[in-house]
Amino acid sequence: MGNDDLPTLELAFPGPERDRGVAAIVSGQKTALTGLLEIYEHAGEAVPVAGQRFSVVDSEGLPAVTIELVDVRVVPMKEIDDDFARAEGRGYSDVAEWRAAHEEFFRSDGVREYLGRAPVIDGDTLVVAERFRAVEPDNSGGQSPLRAE
């Protein structure tokens, strides 16, 4: 599969949060991301699997970097640990900070608008916890559900 055949991965929504996330991937600070399982289901998309590659796009929709998933788990939010939270590369010192930020994003107007309703967010809410490695600068296309980061 060439880079042009890769599905895209969109972090958060276009704007400063997405661009900070993309920069964190490019710099190597970010090696994990989290998506709400309900978003995948709503989009009719399968949960990704280890070994899949994605083209991460910036706020302009331009490819920035290719990542390869090395681990994918569907878990309740309460099972995310400090190590995973820090791997998100957003400066979270522990899982409490990670959880507060992700609850805020998952309850945001943008997610509510996308789903057509407000999702239930609590410790039992299922998330897709993905670990990845950056493999190369990118220039590809395609689509995938957005991740909170």
XYZ file of N, CA and C in Angstrom:
447
model
N 0.846 -1.181 0.000
C 0.000 0.000 0.000
C 0.887 1.238 0.000
N 0.751 2.107 -0.954
C 1.500 3.356 -1.000
C 0.869 4.384 -0.084
N 1.588 5.469 0.178
C 1.068 6.513 1.047
C -0.246 7.078 0.546
N -0.443 7.114 -0.773
C -1.684 7.655 -1.315
C -2.883 6.792 -0.973
N -2.647 5.545 -0.585
C -3.733 4.629 -0.263
C -4.062 4.583 1.216
N -3.318 5.291 2.045
C -3.529 5.236 3.485
C -4.781 6.008 3.893
N -5.521 5.476 4.867
C -6.632 6.266 5.432
C -6.046 7.410 6.252
N -6.795 8.491 6.368
C -6.322 9.621 7.167
C -6.796 9.488 8.597
N -6.074 10.132 9.461
C -6.419 10.198 10.871
C -6.479 11.665 11.246
N -7.596 12.062 11.815
C -7.810 13.446 12.218
C -7.828 13.508 13.742
N -6.923 14.287 14.315
C -6.914 14.490 15.753
C -7.875 15.617 16.097
N -8.716 15.393 17.090
C -9.642 16.415 17.561
C -10.373 17.058 16.377
N -10.556 18.374 16.439
C -11.168 19.127 15.349
C -10.116 20.077 14.800
N -10.269 20.540 13.551
C -9.275 21.466 12.994
C -9.086 22.674 13.907
N -7.847 23.094 14.040
C -7.533 24.250 14.883
C -6.309 23.977 15.739
N -6.109 24.821 16.730
C -4.897 24.724 17.546
C -4.703 23.366 18.224
N -5.746 22.744 18.723
C -5.591 21.441 19.384
C -5.072 20.390 18.408
N -5.647 20.351 17.218
C -5.164 19.393 16.223
C -3.715 19.667 15.871
N -3.392 20.916 15.617
C -2.035 21.235 15.178
C -1.008 20.963 16.273
N -1.364 21.198 17.541
C -0.447 20.846 18.638
C -0.258 19.332 18.697
N -1.336 18.577 18.483
C -1.230 17.120 18.493
C -0.354 16.605 17.364
N -0.529 17.151 16.177
C 0.293 16.746 15.030
C 1.755 17.075 15.308
N 2.019 18.263 15.836
C 3.402 18.650 16.148
C 3.999 17.713 17.188
N 3.198 17.284 18.166
C 3.691 16.368 19.198
C 4.035 15.005 18.603
N 3.274 14.567 17.591
C 3.601 13.307 16.915
C 4.915 13.456 16.154
N 5.022 14.533 15.381
C 6.214 14.758 14.567
C 7.460 14.856 15.450
N 7.332 15.475 16.619
C 8.480 15.648 17.515
C 8.806 14.392 18.313
N 7.893 13.412 18.304
C 8.109 12.188 19.065
C 7.562 12.220 20.473
N 6.973 13.339 20.885
C 6.390 13.437 22.229
C 5.119 12.621 22.367
N 4.368 12.498 21.295
C 3.068 11.823 21.318
C 3.188 10.455 20.669
N 2.902 9.397 21.451
C 2.960 8.031 20.932
C 1.693 7.251 21.273
N 0.648 7.954 21.684
C -0.627 7.316 22.011
C -1.758 8.291 21.719
N -2.932 7.743 21.476
C -4.128 8.555 21.284
C -5.341 7.742 21.678
N -6.415 8.455 21.903
C -7.639 7.826 22.387
C -8.820 8.284 21.565
N -9.683 7.337 21.199
C -10.922 7.655 20.514
C -12.095 7.078 21.276
N -13.215 7.720 21.176
C -14.445 7.239 21.795
C -15.015 6.134 20.913
N -15.208 4.940 21.461
C -15.722 3.820 20.670
C -17.029 4.192 19.979
N -17.849 4.955 20.636
C -19.130 5.357 20.063
C -18.964 6.137 18.757
N -17.884 6.878 18.620
C -17.635 7.620 17.378
C -17.363 6.648 16.238
N -16.565 5.610 16.504
C -16.325 4.590 15.482
C -17.640 3.945 15.057
N -18.444 3.572 16.038
C -19.716 2.913 15.742
C -20.623 3.827 14.933
N -20.689 5.089 15.317
C -21.527 6.057 14.602
C -21.055 6.225 13.155
N -19.745 6.204 12.961
C -19.175 6.372 11.617
C -19.243 5.093 10.792
N -19.614 3.974 11.431
C -19.642 2.699 10.721
C -18.241 2.196 10.409
N -17.266 2.613 11.209
C -15.866 2.244 10.997
C -15.461 1.150 11.973
N -14.641 0.236 11.496
C -14.085 -0.797 12.363
C -13.014 -0.180 13.259
N -12.861 -0.741 14.436
C -11.763 -0.335 15.309
C -10.467 -0.750 14.617
N -9.487 0.147 14.574
C -8.229 -0.206 13.907
C -7.496 -1.318 14.657
N -6.522 -1.889 13.991
C -5.742 -2.985 14.581
C -4.255 -2.656 14.468
N -3.484 -3.290 15.347
C -2.036 -3.111 15.308
C -1.525 -3.462 13.916
N -0.569 -2.691 13.445
C -0.003 -2.886 12.113
C -0.587 -1.943 11.073
N -1.780 -1.400 11.323
C -2.357 -0.463 10.362
C -1.572 0.839 10.367
N -1.512 1.458 9.204
C -0.878 2.759 9.055
C -1.922 3.794 8.681
N -1.688 5.014 9.142
C -2.575 6.132 8.872
C -1.762 7.358 8.519
N -2.328 8.197 7.676
C -1.780 9.502 7.367
C -2.442 10.508 8.314
N -1.654 11.107 9.190
C -2.172 12.106 10.122
C -2.188 13.447 9.409
N -3.347 14.103 9.412
C -3.488 15.373 8.696
C -3.544 16.544 9.667
N -3.102 17.700 9.163
C -3.140 18.926 9.966
C -4.494 19.610 9.794
N -4.613 20.803 10.335
C -5.898 21.528 10.284
C -6.310 21.932 8.882
N -5.362 21.978 7.970
C -5.674 22.296 6.577
C -6.044 21.046 5.789
N -6.022 19.895 6.457
C -6.309 18.632 5.783
C -5.123 18.093 5.013
N -3.945 18.673 5.240
C -2.744 18.243 4.540
C -2.037 17.153 5.335
N -1.514 16.137 4.664
C -0.802 15.071 5.357
C 0.455 15.608 6.044
N 0.662 15.165 7.295
C 1.815 15.635 8.062
C 2.795 14.526 8.394
N 2.283 13.350 8.733
C 3.140 12.248 9.156
C 2.361 10.941 9.029
N 3.069 9.866 8.751
C 2.463 8.536 8.736
C 2.768 7.871 10.068
N 1.743 7.263 10.663
C 1.952 6.497 11.888
C 1.560 5.053 11.646
N 2.159 4.165 12.427
C 1.804 2.755 12.410
C 1.361 2.374 13.815
N 0.181 1.779 13.919
C -0.322 1.361 15.221
C 0.463 0.150 15.699
N 0.880 0.185 16.958
C 1.613 -0.939 17.529
C 0.782 -1.674 18.582
N -0.269 -1.039 19.106
C -1.156 -1.677 20.073
C -2.488 -0.947 20.053
N -3.576 -1.711 20.038
C -4.917 -1.132 20.066
C -5.748 -1.940 21.051
N -6.358 -1.236 21.993
C -7.222 -1.889 22.975
C -8.515 -1.100 23.118
N -9.624 -1.809 23.282
C -10.892 -1.180 23.635
C -11.070 -1.447 25.121
N -11.085 -0.370 25.905
C -11.142 -0.485 27.357
C -12.059 0.583 27.941
N -12.593 0.345 29.139
C -13.314 1.413 29.835
C -12.328 2.532 30.200
N -12.794 3.760 30.228
C -11.926 4.888 30.568
C -11.193 4.659 31.879
N -11.840 3.999 32.825
C -11.222 3.805 34.139
C -9.995 2.898 34.090
N -9.756 2.200 32.982
C -8.587 1.323 32.865
C -7.365 2.000 32.247
N -7.504 3.249 31.829
C -6.343 3.989 31.316
C -5.444 4.315 32.505
N -4.133 4.136 32.337
C -3.203 4.376 33.438
C -2.321 5.599 33.169
N -1.505 5.935 34.182
C -0.640 7.113 34.075
C 0.320 7.020 32.893
N 0.877 5.838 32.650
C 1.822 5.665 31.549
C 1.172 6.002 30.212
N -0.032 5.496 29.983
C -0.733 5.798 28.735
C -1.037 7.292 28.660
N -1.507 7.864 29.774
C -1.833 9.293 29.789
C -0.623 10.130 29.390
N 0.542 9.813 29.937
C 1.759 10.566 29.594
C 2.153 10.344 28.128
N 1.927 9.137 27.599
C 2.281 8.831 26.207
C 1.441 9.639 25.213
N 0.337 10.217 25.672
C -0.482 11.046 24.780
C 0.245 12.332 24.374
N 1.346 12.658 25.070
C 2.180 13.785 24.650
C 1.549 15.145 24.802
N 0.576 15.256 25.680
C -0.120 16.534 25.874
C 0.251 17.180 27.202
N 1.265 16.613 27.883
C 1.703 17.191 29.137
C 0.919 16.724 30.351
N 0.098 15.692 30.196
C -0.634 15.175 31.351
C 0.357 14.555 32.329
N 0.271 14.935 33.597
C 1.164 14.363 34.604
C 0.628 13.033 35.122
N -0.674 12.840 34.978
C -1.268 11.585 35.446
C -2.599 11.350 34.739
N -3.194 10.215 35.050
C -4.442 9.835 34.392
C -5.598 10.760 34.767
N -5.547 11.387 35.934
C -6.627 12.312 36.315
C -6.682 13.492 35.345
N -5.522 14.031 34.987
C -5.495 15.128 34.006
C -5.954 14.636 32.638
N -5.487 13.445 32.246
C -5.906 12.855 30.968
C -7.422 12.716 30.926
N -7.976 12.162 32.003
C -9.413 11.910 32.027
C -10.211 13.211 31.967
N -9.813 14.214 32.722
C -10.533 15.489 32.694
C -10.540 16.081 31.284
N -9.386 16.055 30.621
C -9.309 16.611 29.265
C -10.148 15.806 28.283
N -10.118 14.474 28.392
C -10.879 13.643 27.465
C -12.376 13.708 27.735
N -12.765 13.793 28.992
C -14.190 13.962 29.286
C -14.688 15.277 28.695
N -13.895 16.334 28.835
C -14.279 17.633 28.270
C -14.435 17.525 26.750
N -13.452 16.892 26.076
C -13.543 16.756 24.627
C -14.743 15.898 24.226
N -14.918 14.750 24.863
C -16.010 13.843 24.491
C -17.389 14.446 24.767
N -17.455 15.431 25.676
C -18.724 16.119 25.963
C -18.861 17.421 25.176
N -17.894 17.725 24.326
C -17.881 19.002 23.604
C -19.035 19.115 22.617
N -19.302 20.351 22.239
C -20.345 20.612 21.243
C -20.039 19.903 19.929
N -18.763 19.864 19.542
C -18.400 19.217 18.286
C -18.725 17.737 18.278
N -18.417 17.030 19.371
C -18.734 15.603 19.458
C -20.247 15.416 19.525
N -20.906 16.244 20.300
C -22.372 16.167 20.416
C -23.010 16.377 19.045
N -22.525 17.349 18.307
C -23.066 17.617 16.970
C -22.805 16.432 16.037
N -21.603 15.873 16.081
C -21.250 14.745 15.227
C -22.143 13.535 15.513
N -22.342 13.233 16.800
C -23.144 12.060 17.176
C -24.649 12.320 17.107
N -25.037 13.593 17.125
C -26.458 13.917 17.133
C -27.064 13.840 18.523
N -26.221 13.713 19.538
C -26.670 13.672 20.934
C -25.436 13.717 21.825
N -25.680 13.944 23.103
C -24.567 13.955 24.062
C -24.274 12.516 24.496
N -23.036 12.076 24.362
C -22.696 10.727 24.814
C -22.611 10.663 26.343
N -22.839 9.479 26.883
C -22.649 9.258 28.312
C -21.155 9.016 28.531
N -20.558 9.833 29.375
C -19.123 9.723 29.637
C -18.928 9.476 31.129
N -18.381 8.309 31.453
C -18.048 7.965 32.831
C -16.930 6.931 32.804
N -16.604 6.369 33.929
C -15.508 5.418 34.008
C -15.713 4.173 33.172
N -16.965 3.829 32.893
C -17.260 2.634 32.109
C -17.373 2.896 30.609
N -17.252 4.161 30.210
C -17.325 4.500 28.792
C -16.162 3.845 28.053
N -16.472 3.160 26.961
C -15.435 2.460 26.196
C -14.695 3.406 25.261
N -13.364 3.319 25.341
C -12.503 4.104 24.470
C -11.570 3.168 23.719
N -11.084 3.653 22.588
C -10.099 2.927 21.798
C -8.749 3.560 22.117
N -7.929 2.807 22.846
C -6.613 3.287 23.274
C -5.575 2.756 22.295
N -4.922 3.665 21.586
C -3.993 3.287 20.525
C -2.583 3.788 20.844
N -1.621 2.900 20.685
C -0.206 3.284 20.747
C 0.336 3.157 19.330
N 1.245 4.049 18.979
C 1.749 4.075 17.602
C 3.187 4.536 17.581
N 3.764 4.413 16.402
C 5.080 4.998 16.142
C 4.975 5.780 14.841
N 5.660 6.905 14.801
C 5.732 7.681 13.561
C 6.710 6.974 12.644
N 6.327 6.806 11.380
C 7.197 6.084 10.459
C 7.780 6.953 9.357
N 7.131 8.048 9.004
C 7.685 8.913 7.956
C 6.835 10.150 7.771
N 7.432 11.219 7.217
C 6.613 12.358 6.801
C 5.597 11.857 5.781
N 4.530 12.589 5.589
C 3.398 12.033 4.856
C 2.950 12.874 3.680
N 2.252 12.184 2.779
C 1.576 12.842 1.648
C 0.507 11.911 1.101
N -0.432 11.526 1.961
C -1.442 10.532 1.573
C -2.859 11.064 1.704
N -3.861 10.177 1.526
C -5.267 10.571 1.598
C -6.146 9.480 2.159
N -7.476 9.719 2.317
C -8.421 8.765 2.891
C -9.102 9.388 4.101
N -9.909 8.642 4.861
C -10.607 9.165 6.032
C -10.674 8.126 7.132
N -10.790 8.574 8.384
C -11.056 7.718 9.528
C -11.707 8.561 10.610
N -12.342 7.920 11.599
C -12.978 8.704 12.656
C -11.963 9.556 13.410
N -12.451 10.705 13.919
C -11.554 11.565 14.644
C -11.217 10.995 16.013
N -10.028 11.277 16.485
C -9.576 10.849 17.799
C -9.471 12.078 18.686
N -9.701 11.876 19.957
C -9.589 13.000 20.898
C -8.159 13.466 20.978
N -7.230 12.608 20.834
C -5.804 12.815 20.922
C -5.335 11.989 22.044
